[in-house]
Amino acid sequence: MDDLRDLYQEVILDHNRRPRNFGSVDAPSHHADGHNPLCGDKLSLTLKIADGTIENAMFNGSGCAISKASASLMTDAIKGKSVAEAEALFEAFHKMVTTPMSEEPDESAVGKLAVFSGVREFPARVKCASLAWHTLKAAISGAEIISTE
Ligand code: ZN
């Protein structure tokens, strides 16, 4: 289990150092800004959604390693997915990071995002890991600004 945790740690640090999909989409169809005042994480998410499919997703912003890595992995994970699939992924992710420590989290439906299962130990960090997802939900629903406060 320690080896797995080290691997998860590595993936998060790598995505923090070299975030994927960093920037903004040309002529986005959807956009939202997310803010986590507890930690100071800020991100701006732009999406290109056509015919119910997320064709492109990019983010900008600044924040802690977990918030950045989460936005990086999220944008990778949702590209090419339908809006409904992305929402289902958010549900599975949210369920995983809010599973009590006394229970085994279900990582089967989240793919690479399993690297965030460890944030369950640190409740304040759950907001960092979830910020990108709440921002995604806001962008899809047409809200422009979301604060997790
Ligand atoms: Zn943070």
XYZ file of C-alpha atoms and ligand atoms in Angstrom:
150
model
C 0.000 0.000 0.000
C 2.894 2.378 0.726
C 4.267 1.776 -2.765
C 0.892 2.660 -4.221
C 0.764 5.833 -2.150
C 4.228 6.796 -3.358
C 3.105 6.236 -6.929
C 0.004 8.385 -6.393
C 2.180 11.092 -4.846
C 4.486 10.964 -7.880
C 1.602 11.362 -10.327
C 0.252 14.384 -8.426
C 3.666 16.056 -8.252
C 4.269 15.396 -11.941
C 0.956 16.954 -12.961
C 1.673 19.916 -10.681
C 5.099 20.484 -12.264
C 3.943 19.913 -15.830
C 0.205 20.527 -15.932
C -1.531 19.147 -19.026
C -4.029 21.301 -20.898
C -2.713 24.489 -19.311
C -3.977 27.574 -21.139
C -7.330 28.352 -22.634
C -9.445 26.934 -25.429
C -9.901 29.071 -28.547
C -13.464 30.351 -28.817
C -14.762 28.343 -25.843
C -18.427 27.389 -25.732
C -18.374 27.220 -21.939
C -16.342 28.920 -19.258
C -16.229 29.286 -15.477
C -13.872 30.573 -12.807
C -13.450 28.603 -9.615
C -12.139 29.830 -6.294
C -11.341 27.918 -3.136
C -10.883 30.662 -0.514
C -9.783 28.193 2.179
C -6.554 27.479 0.359
C -6.398 30.335 -2.166
C -6.738 28.109 -5.239
C -8.025 29.875 -8.331
C -8.687 28.444 -11.706
C -10.278 29.405 -14.941
C -11.728 26.608 -17.046
C -12.612 26.851 -20.722
C -14.432 24.160 -22.670
C -15.431 23.434 -26.219
C -18.600 21.388 -26.156
C -20.276 20.364 -29.395
C -23.185 17.951 -29.829
C -23.007 17.026 -26.152
C -19.326 16.016 -26.355
C -16.474 17.784 -24.585
C -14.100 18.240 -27.493
C -11.543 20.296 -25.602
C -10.892 21.435 -22.041
C -8.136 23.663 -20.699
C -7.408 25.498 -17.485
C -5.428 28.443 -16.202
C -4.764 29.630 -12.727
C -2.722 29.242 -9.618
C -3.040 27.162 -6.513
C -1.603 24.333 -4.491
C -0.181 21.180 -6.017
C -3.363 19.206 -5.419
C -5.681 21.727 -7.071
C -3.418 22.042 -10.100
C -2.852 18.325 -10.482
C -6.585 17.744 -10.146
C -7.394 20.258 -12.898
C -4.687 18.728 -15.083
C -5.942 15.166 -14.630
C -9.565 16.220 -14.910
C -9.142 18.014 -18.229
C -7.335 14.924 -19.554
C -10.072 12.647 -18.265
C -13.070 14.527 -19.661
C -11.777 15.242 -23.154
C -13.734 13.225 -25.673
C -16.385 12.297 -23.122
C -20.029 13.250 -23.286
C -21.292 15.798 -20.766
C -23.273 13.004 -19.062
C -20.159 10.822 -18.790
C -18.173 13.725 -17.313
C -20.916 14.328 -14.753
C -20.934 10.633 -13.829
C -17.151 10.794 -13.399
C -17.566 13.767 -11.067
C -20.071 11.808 -8.986
C -17.688 8.847 -8.735
C -14.765 11.141 -7.895
C -16.735 13.014 -5.263
C -17.902 9.768 -3.697
C -14.312 8.487 -3.553
C -12.832 11.593 -1.879
C -15.634 11.795 0.682
C -15.607 8.104 1.684
C -14.864 7.886 5.411
C -11.382 6.642 6.325
C -12.951 3.592 7.969
C -14.228 2.397 4.587
C -12.537 1.323 1.378
C -13.078 3.940 -1.326
C -14.431 2.709 -4.657
C -11.711 3.518 -7.170
C -13.070 1.308 -9.938
C -15.020 4.035 -11.729
C -12.489 6.863 -11.595
C -9.496 5.509 -13.553
C -6.357 7.625 -13.092
C -8.180 9.926 -10.692
C -7.670 7.228 -8.033
C -4.447 9.102 -7.209
C -6.614 11.498 -5.172
C -8.031 8.838 -2.855
C -5.470 9.896 -0.215
C -6.983 13.374 0.221
C -9.715 11.716 2.305
C -7.269 11.904 5.194
C -7.163 15.686 4.929
C -10.677 17.169 4.779
C -9.416 20.652 3.872
C -7.660 19.118 0.866
C -10.866 17.613 -0.459
C -11.869 21.119 -1.569
C -8.559 21.545 -3.376
C -9.059 18.258 -5.219
C -12.719 19.014 -6.007
C -12.354 22.623 -7.157
C -11.766 21.763 -10.819
C -14.844 19.524 -10.779
C -17.113 22.113 -9.200
C -15.837 24.601 -11.764
C -16.616 22.115 -14.527
C -20.139 21.698 -13.242
C -20.580 25.472 -13.123
C -19.272 25.868 -16.675
C -21.606 23.175 -17.997
C -24.619 24.680 -16.234
C -23.798 28.168 -17.492
C -22.698 29.729 -14.196
C -19.562 31.787 -14.620
C -18.133 31.973 -11.142
C -18.061 29.351 -8.446
C -16.691 29.557 -4.942
C -16.447 26.464 -2.779
C -16.846 28.501 0.388
Zn -5.469 24.022 -2.447
